[in-house]
Every structure is written in structure tokens, then in C-alpha cells.
Coordinates of C-alpha atoms in Angstrom, one line a residue:
M1 CA -17.4 237.5 216.7
P2 CA -15.3 237.0 213.7
R3 CA -15.6 233.9 211.7
A4 CA -13.0 231.5 212.1
F5 CA -10.5 231.2 209.2
S6 CA -11.7 228.4 207.3
S7 CA -9.1 226.1 205.8
P8 CA -9.1 225.8 202.1
S9 CA -11.1 223.0 200.6
R10 CA -9.1 219.7 200.1
S11 CA -9.4 217.2 197.4
P12 CA -11.0 213.9 198.3
P13 CA -8.5 211.3 199.7
R14 CA -6.9 208.8 197.3
Q15 CA -8.1 205.3 197.5
R16 CA -5.5 202.6 198.4
H17 CA -5.2 199.5 196.2
A18 CA -5.5 196.5 198.4
L19 CA -3.1 193.5 197.8
P20 CA -4.8 190.7 195.9
P21 CA -5.4 187.6 198.1
P22 CA -2.9 184.8 197.6
P23 CA -4.1 182.7 194.7
R24 CA -4.9 179.1 195.3
H25 CA -2.2 176.6 194.3
R26 CA -2.8 175.2 190.8
R27 CA -0.9 172.4 189.3
T28 CA 0.5 173.7 186.0
L29 CA 1.1 171.5 183.0
S30 CA 4.9 172.1 183.4
S31 CA 5.0 171.0 187.1
T32 CA 2.9 168.0 186.3
L33 CA 5.2 166.9 183.5
V34 CA 8.3 167.5 185.7
E35 CA 6.9 165.5 188.5
E36 CA 6.0 162.7 186.1
S37 CA 9.5 162.7 184.7
V38 CA 11.0 162.5 188.2
A39 CA 8.7 159.6 189.0
A40 CA 9.8 157.8 185.8
A41 CA 13.4 158.5 186.5
A42 CA 13.0 157.3 190.1
A43 CA 11.8 153.9 188.8
L44 CA 14.8 153.6 186.5
V45 CA 17.3 154.7 189.1
K46 CA 15.8 152.2 191.5
T47 CA 16.2 149.4 189.0
W48 CA 19.8 150.3 188.3
H49 CA 20.9 151.3 191.8
P50 CA 24.7 151.6 192.3
D51 CA 24.5 148.4 194.4
V52 CA 23.6 146.4 191.3
S53 CA 26.8 144.7 190.3
C54 CA 26.1 144.1 186.6
S55 CA 26.6 146.8 184.0
L56 CA 23.8 148.7 182.2
F57 CA 25.9 149.7 179.3
L58 CA 27.9 146.5 178.6
H59 CA 25.1 144.5 176.9
D60 CA 24.3 142.4 173.9
A61 CA 20.5 142.8 173.9
T62 CA 18.9 145.7 172.0
G63 CA 16.4 146.3 174.7
Q64 CA 19.1 146.9 177.3
A65 CA 20.8 149.3 174.9
E66 CA 17.6 151.4 174.8
E67 CA 17.4 151.2 178.6
A68 CA 20.9 152.6 178.9
Q69 CA 20.0 155.5 176.7
G70 CA 16.8 155.9 178.8
F71 CA 19.0 156.1 181.9
L72 CA 21.1 158.9 180.4
R73 CA 17.9 160.8 179.5
A74 CA 16.5 160.2 183.0
A75 CA 19.7 161.7 184.5
A76 CA 19.3 164.7 182.3
E77 CA 15.6 165.0 183.3
L78 CA 16.5 164.9 187.0
H79 CA 19.0 167.7 186.5
R80 CA 16.4 169.8 184.6
A81 CA 13.8 169.0 187.4
M82 CA 16.2 170.4 190.0
L83 CA 16.6 173.6 188.0
F84 CA 12.8 173.8 187.5
F85 CA 12.0 173.4 191.2
A86 CA 14.7 175.8 192.2
A87 CA 13.3 178.5 189.9
D88 CA 9.5 177.6 190.4
T89 CA 7.7 180.5 192.2
T90 CA 4.2 179.2 191.6
N91 CA 4.5 176.4 194.1
P92 CA 4.6 176.8 197.9
S93 CA 8.2 176.7 199.1
S94 CA 7.6 173.5 201.0
Q95 CA 6.3 171.7 197.9
S96 CA 9.0 173.0 195.5
G97 CA 11.6 172.3 198.2
H98 CA 10.4 168.8 198.5
G99 CA 10.6 168.3 194.7
L100 CA 14.1 169.8 194.6
V101 CA 15.4 167.5 197.4
Q102 CA 13.8 164.4 195.8
A103 CA 15.3 165.3 192.4
Q104 CA 18.7 166.0 193.9
E105 CA 18.8 162.7 195.8
L106 CA 17.8 160.8 192.7
L107 CA 20.4 162.6 190.6
Q108 CA 23.1 161.8 193.1
T109 CA 22.2 158.1 193.0
A110 CA 22.1 158.2 189.2
M111 CA 25.5 159.8 189.2
R112 CA 27.0 157.2 191.4
R113 CA 25.6 154.6 189.0
L114 CA 27.2 156.4 186.0
Q115 CA 30.4 156.7 187.9
L116 CA 30.4 152.9 188.3
E117 CA 29.4 152.4 184.7
L118 CA 32.3 154.6 183.7
Q119 CA 34.7 152.2 185.5
F120 CA 33.0 149.2 183.8
L121 CA 33.4 150.8 180.4
L122 CA 37.0 151.8 180.9
D123 CA 37.8 148.3 181.9
K124 CA 36.1 147.0 178.9
H125 CA 37.9 149.5 176.7
D126 CA 41.3 148.0 177.7
E127 CA 40.1 144.6 176.7
S128 CA 38.6 145.8 173.4
Q129 CA 41.9 147.5 172.4
Q130 CA 43.5 144.2 172.3
Q131 CA 40.8 142.6 170.3
A132 CA 39.2 144.8 167.7
A133 CA 39.4 148.5 166.8
A134 CA 35.6 148.6 166.1
A135 CA 34.8 147.4 169.5
S136 CA 37.2 149.9 171.0
A137 CA 35.6 152.7 169.1
A138 CA 32.1 151.7 170.2
G139 CA 33.3 151.5 173.8
A140 CA 34.8 155.0 173.6
S141 CA 31.5 156.3 172.3
S142 CA 29.7 154.9 175.4
I143 CA 32.3 156.3 177.7
R144 CA 31.8 159.7 176.0
A145 CA 28.1 159.5 176.5
V146 CA 28.4 158.7 180.2
A147 CA 31.0 161.4 180.7
K148 CA 28.9 163.9 178.9
A149 CA 25.9 163.1 181.1
M150 CA 27.9 163.4 184.3
M151 CA 29.5 166.7 183.3
A152 CA 26.1 168.1 182.1
A153 CA 24.6 167.3 185.5
G154 CA 27.4 169.2 187.3
Y155 CA 29.4 166.1 188.2
G156 CA 32.4 166.8 186.0
K157 CA 34.9 166.7 188.8
E158 CA 33.8 163.2 189.8
C159 CA 33.8 162.1 186.2
I160 CA 37.3 163.4 185.5
S161 CA 38.7 162.1 188.7
T162 CA 37.4 158.6 188.0
F163 CA 38.6 158.7 184.4
K164 CA 42.1 160.0 185.3
S165 CA 42.6 157.5 188.1
H166 CA 41.5 154.5 186.0
R167 CA 43.5 155.5 182.9
R168 CA 46.7 156.3 184.9
T169 CA 46.6 152.9 186.6
A170 CA 45.8 151.1 183.3
L171 CA 48.7 152.8 181.5
A172 CA 51.1 152.1 184.3
T173 CA 50.1 148.4 184.3
K174 CA 50.7 148.1 180.6
L175 CA 54.1 149.8 180.7
Q176 CA 55.1 147.6 183.7
R177 CA 54.0 144.5 181.8
L178 CA 56.0 145.5 178.7
L179 CA 59.1 146.5 180.7
G180 CA 59.1 143.6 182.9
F181 CA 59.7 145.8 185.9
S182 CA 58.0 148.7 187.6
P183 CA 59.4 152.0 186.3
P184 CA 60.2 154.7 188.9
T185 CA 57.5 157.3 189.7
A186 CA 58.2 160.5 187.9
S187 CA 57.2 163.9 189.3
G188 CA 59.6 166.3 187.7
S189 CA 62.7 165.7 185.5
S190 CA 65.3 165.9 188.3
R191 CA 63.5 163.6 190.6
N192 CA 62.8 161.2 187.8
S193 CA 66.4 161.0 186.8
S194 CA 67.4 160.4 190.4
S195 CA 64.8 157.6 190.8
S196 CA 65.9 155.9 187.6
S197 CA 69.5 156.1 188.6
S198 CA 68.8 154.5 192.0
L199 CA 66.8 151.8 190.3
F200 CA 69.9 150.8 188.2
H201 CA 72.4 151.4 191.0
K202 CA 72.6 147.8 192.1
L203 CA 72.4 146.3 188.6
T204 CA 75.5 145.2 186.7
W205 CA 76.1 146.4 183.2
E206 CA 75.4 142.9 181.9
Q207 CA 71.9 143.1 183.3
I208 CA 71.3 146.5 181.9
D209 CA 72.8 145.5 178.5
G210 CA 71.0 142.2 178.3
N211 CA 67.7 143.0 179.8
I212 CA 66.9 146.6 180.7
I213 CA 67.9 148.3 177.4
P214 CA 66.3 145.8 175.0
S215 CA 63.1 145.8 177.1
W216 CA 63.1 149.6 177.2
I217 CA 63.6 149.9 173.4
A218 CA 60.6 147.6 172.8
T219 CA 58.5 149.3 175.4
A220 CA 59.3 152.9 174.2
T221 CA 58.5 152.0 170.6
V222 CA 55.1 150.6 171.6
A223 CA 54.4 153.3 174.2
F224 CA 55.1 156.4 172.1
N225 CA 53.7 155.0 168.8
S226 CA 50.7 153.3 170.2
L227 CA 49.9 153.5 173.9
F228 CA 50.2 157.2 174.4
T229 CA 48.5 157.8 171.1
G230 CA 45.6 155.6 172.2
E231 CA 45.2 157.5 175.5
K232 CA 45.2 160.8 173.6
D233 CA 42.6 159.6 171.2
L234 CA 40.4 158.4 174.0
C235 CA 40.7 161.8 175.8
D236 CA 39.9 163.6 172.6
T237 CA 36.8 161.4 172.1
V238 CA 35.5 161.5 175.7
F239 CA 36.1 165.2 176.3
A240 CA 35.6 166.4 172.8
R241 CA 33.6 169.5 173.8
D242 CA 36.3 171.1 175.9
A243 CA 39.9 171.3 174.6
A244 CA 41.3 172.6 177.8
V245 CA 39.8 169.7 179.8
R246 CA 41.0 167.0 177.4
E247 CA 44.6 168.4 177.3
A248 CA 44.7 168.6 181.1
V249 CA 43.3 165.1 181.5
F250 CA 45.7 163.6 179.0
A251 CA 48.7 165.3 180.7
A252 CA 47.6 164.1 184.1
I253 CA 47.4 160.5 182.8
S254 CA 50.5 160.3 180.5
N255 CA 53.1 162.9 181.4
D256 CA 54.6 161.1 184.4
Q257 CA 54.6 157.8 182.6
A258 CA 56.4 159.3 179.6
M259 CA 58.9 161.1 181.8
S260 CA 59.6 157.9 183.6
L261 CA 60.4 156.1 180.4
L262 CA 62.7 158.9 179.3
G263 CA 64.4 158.8 182.7
I264 CA 65.1 155.1 182.3
A265 CA 66.9 155.7 179.0
E266 CA 69.0 158.5 180.5
A267 CA 70.0 156.4 183.6
A268 CA 70.8 153.3 181.5
V269 CA 73.1 155.3 179.2
A270 CA 74.8 156.9 182.1
R271 CA 76.0 153.5 183.2
A272 CA 77.9 152.9 179.9
R273 CA 80.8 155.0 181.3
R274 CA 82.4 155.6 177.8
A275 CA 83.5 152.0 177.5
P276 CA 83.9 151.3 173.7
E277 CA 82.1 148.0 173.8
R278 CA 79.1 149.6 175.4
L279 CA 78.7 152.3 172.7
F280 CA 76.4 150.1 170.6
R281 CA 73.8 150.0 173.4
V282 CA 74.1 153.8 173.7
L283 CA 73.5 154.1 169.9
D284 CA 70.6 151.7 170.2
V285 CA 68.9 153.9 172.7
H286 CA 69.7 157.0 170.6
D287 CA 68.1 155.4 167.5
A288 CA 65.1 154.4 169.5
L289 CA 64.6 157.9 170.9
T290 CA 65.0 159.6 167.5
D291 CA 62.6 157.0 166.0
V292 CA 59.8 157.7 168.5
L293 CA 60.4 161.5 168.8
P294 CA 58.1 162.5 165.9
A295 CA 55.2 160.5 167.4
L296 CA 56.1 161.9 170.9
L297 CA 55.9 165.5 169.6
S298 CA 52.7 164.7 167.7
V299 CA 51.0 163.4 170.8
F300 CA 52.4 165.6 173.6
G301 CA 53.0 168.7 171.6
D302 CA 56.2 170.6 170.7
N303 CA 56.1 172.8 173.7
S304 CA 55.1 170.2 176.3
E305 CA 57.2 169.3 179.3
V306 CA 57.6 165.8 177.9
A307 CA 58.9 167.1 174.5
T308 CA 61.5 169.3 176.3
R309 CA 62.6 166.4 178.5
A310 CA 62.9 164.1 175.5
A311 CA 65.1 166.7 173.7
V312 CA 67.4 166.9 176.7
V313 CA 67.7 163.1 177.0
V314 CA 68.4 162.8 173.2
T315 CA 71.1 165.4 173.7
K316 CA 72.7 163.6 176.7
V317 CA 72.6 160.2 174.9
G318 CA 74.3 161.8 171.9
E319 CA 76.9 163.3 174.2
A320 CA 77.6 159.9 175.7
A321 CA 78.1 158.5 172.2
R322 CA 80.5 161.2 171.2
G323 CA 82.4 160.9 174.5
T324 CA 82.7 157.2 174.1
L325 CA 84.1 157.6 170.5
S326 CA 86.5 160.2 171.7
S327 CA 87.7 157.8 174.4
F328 CA 88.1 155.1 171.9
E329 CA 90.1 157.3 169.6
A330 CA 92.4 158.3 172.5
A331 CA 92.9 154.6 173.4
I332 CA 94.0 153.9 169.8
Q333 CA 96.5 156.7 169.9
K334 CA 97.8 155.6 173.3
E335 CA 98.5 152.1 172.0
P336 CA 102.3 151.6 172.4
S337 CA 103.9 151.8 169.0
K338 CA 106.6 149.3 170.0
A339 CA 104.0 146.6 170.6
T340 CA 104.4 144.9 167.2
T341 CA 103.4 141.4 166.0
A342 CA 105.7 138.5 165.3
G343 CA 106.3 137.9 161.6
G344 CA 104.5 141.0 160.5
A345 CA 101.1 139.5 161.2
V346 CA 97.9 141.5 161.3
H347 CA 98.0 143.3 164.6
P348 CA 95.2 142.6 167.2
L349 CA 94.5 146.4 167.3
T350 CA 93.8 146.3 163.6
R351 CA 91.4 143.4 164.0
Y352 CA 89.6 145.0 166.9
V353 CA 89.2 148.4 165.4
M354 CA 88.1 147.2 162.0
N355 CA 85.6 144.7 163.5
Y356 CA 84.4 147.6 165.7
L357 CA 84.0 149.9 162.7
V358 CA 82.0 147.2 160.8
F359 CA 79.5 147.2 163.6
L360 CA 79.6 150.9 164.0
A361 CA 78.8 151.4 160.3
D362 CA 75.3 149.9 161.0
Y363 CA 74.7 153.1 163.0
Q364 CA 75.8 155.5 160.3
E365 CA 72.5 157.4 160.1
G366 CA 72.4 157.9 163.9
L367 CA 76.1 158.9 164.1
A368 CA 75.6 161.5 161.3
L369 CA 72.6 162.9 163.2
I370 CA 74.5 163.0 166.5
Y371 CA 77.5 164.9 165.0
E372 CA 75.2 167.1 162.9
Q373 CA 73.3 168.1 166.0
A374 CA 76.5 168.7 168.0
D375 CA 77.8 171.0 165.2
A376 CA 74.5 172.9 165.1
E377 CA 74.4 173.4 168.9
G378 CA 78.0 174.1 169.4
A379 CA 81.1 172.0 170.3
D380 CA 80.4 172.1 174.0
Y381 CA 76.7 171.6 173.7
T382 CA 76.1 173.6 176.9
S383 CA 72.7 174.9 175.9
S384 CA 71.5 171.4 175.2
V385 CA 72.5 170.1 178.6
S386 CA 70.7 172.9 180.4
G387 CA 67.6 172.0 178.5
N388 CA 67.5 174.9 176.1
V389 CA 66.9 172.6 173.2
S390 CA 64.3 173.0 170.5
P391 CA 62.4 169.7 170.2
E392 CA 61.4 170.6 166.6
H393 CA 65.1 170.6 165.6
Y394 CA 65.3 166.9 166.6
A395 CA 62.0 166.1 165.0
L396 CA 63.1 167.6 161.7
S397 CA 66.5 165.9 161.8
T398 CA 65.1 162.5 162.5
T399 CA 62.9 162.6 159.4
S400 CA 65.8 163.0 157.1
S401 CA 68.4 160.5 156.1
P402 CA 72.0 161.6 155.9
S403 CA 71.9 161.6 152.1
S404 CA 69.0 164.1 152.2
S405 CA 70.1 166.3 155.0
M406 CA 73.7 166.7 153.8
S407 CA 75.9 166.0 150.9
S408 CA 78.1 162.9 150.7
S409 CA 81.3 164.8 151.5
S410 CA 79.5 166.6 154.4
F411 CA 78.3 163.3 155.8
H412 CA 81.9 162.0 155.6
S413 CA 83.2 165.0 157.5
Y414 CA 80.7 164.3 160.3
S415 CA 81.5 160.5 160.4
P416 CA 83.8 159.5 163.2
I417 CA 84.5 156.3 161.3
H418 CA 86.8 158.2 159.0
R419 CA 88.7 159.7 161.9
L420 CA 89.0 156.4 163.7
V421 CA 90.3 154.5 160.6
S422 CA 92.7 157.4 159.9
V423 CA 94.0 157.2 163.5
L424 CA 94.4 153.4 163.1
L425 CA 96.4 153.7 159.9
G426 CA 98.6 156.3 161.5
K427 CA 99.3 154.0 164.5
L428 CA 100.1 151.2 162.1
D429 CA 102.7 153.4 160.3
A430 CA 104.2 154.1 163.7
K431 CA 104.3 150.4 164.6
A432 CA 105.9 149.5 161.2
G433 CA 108.7 151.9 162.0
C434 CA 109.6 149.9 165.1
Y435 CA 110.7 146.8 163.2
R436 CA 114.5 146.4 162.7
E437 CA 114.1 144.9 159.2
V438 CA 112.8 147.1 156.5
A439 CA 111.3 144.1 154.7
L440 CA 109.4 143.0 157.8
S441 CA 108.1 146.6 158.4
Y442 CA 106.6 146.6 154.9
L443 CA 105.2 143.1 155.2
F444 CA 103.5 144.3 158.4
L445 CA 102.0 147.3 156.5
A446 CA 101.0 145.1 153.5
N447 CA 99.2 142.6 155.8
N448 CA 97.4 145.2 157.9
T449 CA 96.5 147.5 155.1
K450 CA 95.1 144.5 153.1
Y451 CA 93.1 143.5 156.2
V452 CA 91.7 147.0 156.4
A453 CA 90.8 147.0 152.7
N454 CA 89.2 143.6 152.9
K455 CA 87.1 144.6 155.9
V456 CA 85.8 147.7 154.1
A457 CA 85.1 145.8 150.9
G458 CA 83.3 143.0 152.7
S459 CA 81.0 145.4 154.5
G460 CA 78.5 147.2 152.3
R461 CA 77.6 149.7 155.0
L462 CA 81.3 150.4 156.0
Q463 CA 82.1 150.8 152.3
G464 CA 79.2 153.1 151.9
V465 CA 80.6 155.3 154.7
L466 CA 84.2 155.3 153.6
G467 CA 83.6 155.0 149.9
E468 CA 84.4 152.4 147.3
E469 CA 87.3 154.5 146.0
W470 CA 88.8 154.6 149.5
A471 CA 88.7 150.8 149.8
E472 CA 90.3 150.5 146.3
A473 CA 93.1 153.0 147.4
Q474 CA 93.9 150.9 150.4
G475 CA 94.1 147.8 148.3
A476 CA 96.5 149.6 146.0
K477 CA 98.6 150.7 149.0
A478 CA 98.8 147.1 150.1
R479 CA 100.0 146.0 146.7
A480 CA 102.6 148.8 146.8
H481 CA 103.8 147.6 150.2
V482 CA 104.2 144.1 148.8
D483 CA 106.4 145.4 146.0
V484 CA 108.6 147.3 148.5
F485 CA 108.7 144.2 150.8
V486 CA 109.9 142.0 147.9
R487 CA 112.7 144.4 147.0
A488 CA 113.8 144.6 150.6
A489 CA 113.5 140.9 151.3
W490 CA 115.3 139.7 148.2
G491 CA 117.6 142.7 147.8
K492 CA 120.7 140.8 148.9
V493 CA 119.9 138.1 146.4
M494 CA 119.5 140.6 143.6
A495 CA 122.7 142.4 144.6
A496 CA 124.7 139.2 144.7
I497 CA 123.4 138.1 141.3
S498 CA 124.2 141.5 139.8
S499 CA 127.7 141.7 141.3
V500 CA 130.7 141.3 139.1
P501 CA 132.3 138.9 139.4
Q502 CA 129.5 136.7 140.6
E503 CA 130.3 134.2 143.3
P504 CA 128.0 131.2 143.4
E505 CA 128.5 130.6 147.1
V506 CA 127.5 134.1 147.9
V507 CA 124.4 133.9 145.7
E508 CA 123.3 130.6 147.2
A509 CA 123.9 131.9 150.7
A510 CA 121.8 135.0 150.0
V511 CA 119.0 132.8 148.7
L512 CA 119.0 130.6 151.8
E513 CA 119.3 133.6 154.1
A514 CA 116.3 135.3 152.4
V515 CA 114.2 132.1 152.6
G516 CA 115.3 131.4 156.2
M517 CA 114.5 135.0 157.2
Q518 CA 111.0 134.7 155.9
D519 CA 110.4 131.3 157.3
Q520 CA 108.4 132.5 160.3
W521 CA 106.9 135.6 158.6
V522 CA 103.2 135.4 157.9
A523 CA 100.6 136.7 155.5
A524 CA 97.3 138.2 156.4
D525 CA 95.4 135.6 154.4
E526 CA 95.8 133.1 151.6
E527 CA 95.3 135.8 149.0
M528 CA 98.0 137.9 150.5
G529 CA 100.3 134.8 150.8
G530 CA 99.7 134.1 147.1
A531 CA 100.5 137.7 146.2
L532 CA 103.7 137.6 148.3
R533 CA 104.9 134.3 146.7
A534 CA 104.0 135.5 143.2
A535 CA 105.8 138.8 143.6
A536 CA 108.9 137.1 145.1
T537 CA 109.0 134.5 142.3
A538 CA 108.6 137.1 139.6
A539 CA 111.4 139.2 141.1
A540 CA 114.0 136.5 142.0
V541 CA 113.5 133.4 139.9
P542 CA 114.2 134.9 136.4
K543 CA 117.4 136.4 137.5
Y544 CA 118.4 133.3 139.4
R545 CA 117.7 131.2 136.3
M546 CA 120.1 133.3 134.3
F547 CA 122.7 133.0 137.1
Y548 CA 122.2 129.2 137.1
R549 CA 122.7 128.9 133.4
R550 CA 126.1 130.5 133.8
Y551 CA 127.3 128.7 136.9
G552 CA 125.1 125.6 136.9
A553 CA 128.0 123.2 137.5
A554 CA 129.1 125.1 140.6
V555 CA 125.6 125.7 142.0
R556 CA 123.7 123.2 144.2
L557 CA 120.3 125.0 144.2
T558 CA 118.5 124.8 140.9
P559 CA 115.9 127.4 139.8
G560 CA 113.3 124.8 140.6
D561 CA 114.6 124.6 144.1
V562 CA 114.2 128.3 144.5
V563 CA 110.7 128.2 143.1
T564 CA 109.7 125.5 145.5
M565 CA 111.2 127.2 148.5
I566 CA 109.4 130.4 147.7
A567 CA 106.2 128.4 147.2
A568 CA 106.5 127.0 150.8
L569 CA 106.6 130.5 152.3
F570 CA 103.6 132.3 153.9
G571 CA 101.5 129.2 154.3
G572 CA 102.3 127.7 150.9
T573 CA 102.5 123.9 150.2
I574 CA 105.5 121.8 149.2
S575 CA 105.5 119.0 146.6
T576 CA 106.4 115.6 148.0
P577 CA 108.8 114.5 145.3
W578 CA 111.0 117.6 145.7
H579 CA 110.9 117.2 149.4
Q580 CA 112.3 113.6 149.1
S581 CA 114.9 114.4 146.5
R582 CA 116.3 117.7 147.6
C583 CA 116.1 117.6 151.3
S584 CA 119.4 115.9 151.9
T585 CA 121.2 118.1 149.4
I586 CA 119.9 121.4 151.0
S587 CA 120.5 120.1 154.5
R588 CA 124.2 119.7 153.8
I589 CA 124.6 123.4 153.0
Q590 CA 126.5 124.8 156.0
I591 CA 126.6 128.5 155.4
Q592 CA 126.0 130.4 158.6
T593 CA 123.5 133.3 158.4
Q594 CA 122.0 135.7 160.8
T595 CA 118.2 135.6 160.8
Q596 CA 116.5 138.8 161.8
G597 CA 113.2 140.0 162.9
D598 CA 111.4 138.4 165.8
R599 CA 113.5 135.2 165.7
S600 CA 116.8 134.2 167.4
S601 CA 120.0 133.5 165.5
C602 CA 120.3 130.0 163.9
S603 CA 121.9 128.4 161.0
P604 CA 120.1 128.4 157.6
D605 CA 120.4 124.6 157.2
R606 CA 118.7 124.1 160.5
E607 CA 116.0 126.6 159.4
I608 CA 115.5 124.8 156.0
I609 CA 115.4 121.4 157.8
S610 CA 112.8 122.7 160.2
M611 CA 110.8 124.2 157.3
Y612 CA 110.6 120.9 155.4
N613 CA 110.5 118.6 158.4
C614 CA 113.7 116.9 157.4
T615 CA 115.5 114.8 160.0

């Protein structure tokens, strides 16, 4: 029987490695230290539980300052303990889980305490800002320490939420206190503008002019130069480690408040409605905006929503100013030329316009900027209205004075003051042409031109805009008008004296007619009255004296009489002796003359009697 086929020999089986038995739990040095740190933290957290009403960080004692720093370290230790227990594989899951839960609960309690401390510190920060900068800086340092601890422990959301809510409320309260009223809530430029408009809808212009705008100017100056800067500095200090966080937090706190302030300016100016007397408030707002714009750009940034909104508001305020000046110019041009003044006096239009320009000259820098910006952006300024404005353009413009940004001649070309005074002078020429007497028309021009020249010379700012030479030229024109006036007013007298043969009655009649005609005519001021009397005396008296020497016996008026009558014109005085001695003589002269101008016909003797109060 054959042998069974034997299987080939096999190698001995491999021995399996048995799993080691689970080691017995051993307390490592690390776990021991962590548990001890948790226990120490637990004691400190229990002492400063969130239910404790007093503050740990607002203290005067050195010991409490050390305890505050210990609390921050305890919070950090609890966070590290959580990480340790979560990653510990040497402890049983139940034991490490218990340590994790304990550390987490303690950390949550510590964070609630720090959140409360953050509110305490922010409240104290507001008080410190009003007292001393050093105290404010120390408070900011404590706020930063608390915020850093909360964010490091994973509670950044709670920290930022508490910080934003508190600072937004604090800033709104400060602005409301400064304004004297609650500004509308801003959430977007269009809604902000609508809210501001509705706020002012029921207010009269007198209320806006007397209360709202002055309050806004003061508030905007403080807000953009101080309040918003302070908020930015605080955000930069507290969230120094993360630029994105500090920018976002500052924007959340300040953007709406800044937009609200800008909306108030826009809405207030919109109520001006191009009334000339309201222009100065519009310019006040424009000046305030351009003054704070560099600080605004520095704090919010050139490309920020607030900067863009500010540029648009500045543009709209400038448009309102230019529109008002255009309306004022049109009103001057529409003034009826036939509306003249009695006796060639200074016209009310002249007084109003020149007084207006004196005040307007105080805004020469702002006006130059408004018209310079309009020229740069285009006549219709459409791009500015739509918001496509570069804030940097305004910032650069506001840092330069007219003298540095443009030449003197260029500044004059931008100045609406030149145009307005030119329109006024043209209107005065038209009014002068409406007088029937040539002499009276030139008296009107002399009076009004002299008034214009005096106003310019008396206002340093207005003279600075128009130029000293311009003022001197107007004074020369006034003197030239006086010369023409004298030739026209005393022309008949000169013609009668120069006629051959000379007739004494005709010469005397011409003198009385000239004096009677000018009886109710007026001078702009005493200086002009003196100039008119002096010019008339110089022109008429020497020739009349020669005439009197030739026909003295047949002439009743002496050269002294003529001098005295001229001296009584245009507000001049009369000497009492002459009045007593010559009144009866002159009153007996019965030559009928026709007075002209703004007076009715009457006899010269009656005019002379009236002039000297003779009865």
C-alpha cells in the first residue's frame, strides 16, 4: 500500500503579540498643576462672582490692582485648562471630562465678570475723558486688558458686542447733549436725509437760523475734531492686535452718528430756499464743514462712506450758496430802473446791496473755495450731486487760503462780490437816466457812487476783495460826477453871466432858480455835502462877483448872499446875522421860476422863504 503523500514540512507558527494591559492611572505633574490652577481660579472667581456689584478693576488700593491682574491670569489659566483636558489622553474620559466641564463653567462665570467689568471701565472712561487725559489713558489700558483676556478665551463676540453697544450709546448721548435735540437715526444716506428733513419740517426758519444751525456748528466742530477722534483712539487701543476688528468696531460705533450730523447740515441748508438774507447761514455751514473735513478724512478715511457723504453735502451746500447769490443778482437786475429817490439821495438798493457785500466779504475764503470747486467740477456740477466727488479734493482745497491756491486776479474772477457790485453800478446808471434833470441824475450818481466807495474803504475785508485801487477809482468817479452836476445845476447862471449884453434881472433869476431847484436835493453825507457846496461856490461865486462889480447898483443879491445861499444847501448851516438882514430883501423878489425834479412848481421867493424859515 503506497505511502500517503506527505505534505511538505511547514515553518513553526508565528507568535502573536498580546496587547499590553491598560496601565493604571497616574497623576502626572502637568495634570496636578492644571487641577491646582483650576482650584485657585475657582476661589478667585467665587470671590468676584458676576453678582458682586462693585468693580474689581476700578480701585485705589495696590492690593486690589494685583488681584485684578490675578483675575485676568486666572481666566487665561482656565482657558488653558480647558484645552489641556480636551487633549489629555492619559486620564480616563470621565475624569478629563469632569475637569473640562468644571473649567468651562468657571471660565463662563469669569467671562460674565469681565463683561461686567468692561461696562464699568467704559463708564469710567467717559468720566475720565472730561477730567484728565492721564486717567483716560489708564482706563483705556484696563479696557484693553479685559478685552484681550475675553478675546483670547474665545469670547470676542461678547466683548465686541458689549463694547459697541456701550460706545454707540455713549456717543449718541454726548451728541444729543451738545445739539440740544435728538438727531435722526441714520442708516444710509438717503434715509438719513429724509429723516433730517422730516425733523425740520415743522420748524420755522427763525428756529433753524437761531437755534439749530448754531448748535449744529458747535457740535460738528467738537464731534469731528474731538469725539470721533477719541472713539477712534479708544478702538485702536483696545483692539490694537487686529486692524480689521478695530476698523469694523469704530465704523459700527461712529458711522451712523457722523452721517446723522451731515444729514442735519444738508436738511437745514435746504430750508434756506435761496433767500438772500439766509445766505450767511448757508455759508456758516459750508465753512464749518470745510473746517472739519480734514479731521473727518483723517478719522474715517478718504474712501469711507462718511467721507463720500461729507463730500456730497459740501457740494450741495456750495450749490445752495451759488444759487442764492444768482437769485440775489437776478433780483438786483429786476429792480425797476424808474424807481428813483427824491432829491438824488442814496437809493435803498445801494444801501442794502453794499451792506450785504460788507457781510459777504467776511466769507471771502469760503466763497473763493465754493466757486473754485464749481469751476473744477463743471458748471452744472452734476457729478458732485450724484456723489461722484473726490473727498481728497475738498480736503486739499480747505487747507489752502485763496492767496495760496490762486493768484489775486484769479481770486477776483471767482468772487461773486465783483459781479454783484458791477450789477449794482449798472443798475444805478440806469436809474440815473430816469431823472428828467441832468443835474439831478449826476447828483444821484455822485451820492450813490460815493456811498459805494465809502463802504468799500470802510471795510478792510471788502476792500481786500475789490482792491484798494478799485475803491479809489470809485471815489474819483464820484468827484467827477460832482463836477458834472455843478456844471449842469449852475449852467443857466454861467450862461446868463456870460451873455452879452448881461441883464441883471436874468442873472438874479437864474441864481434864485438854481438855489430853489437844489433846495430839496440831498447829499449822501456831510462830506459829500461839503464837496457839493465847495464845488458850486468855486464855480459860481467868482463869476458872480465880477458880474456884481459891474452891475452892483442894479443887483439886489450880493456875492455874499450867493455864498450864503450855497452854504445852506445840502444840509449846510446859515449864519444868523445874514438871515435877519437879508431875509426881507430876498423875500420881495417876485420872479416866477419852474422848479424841477421831484418837487411841484412853486415860486422862488416862496422856496427861499421856506428855506430860511422867513415869515
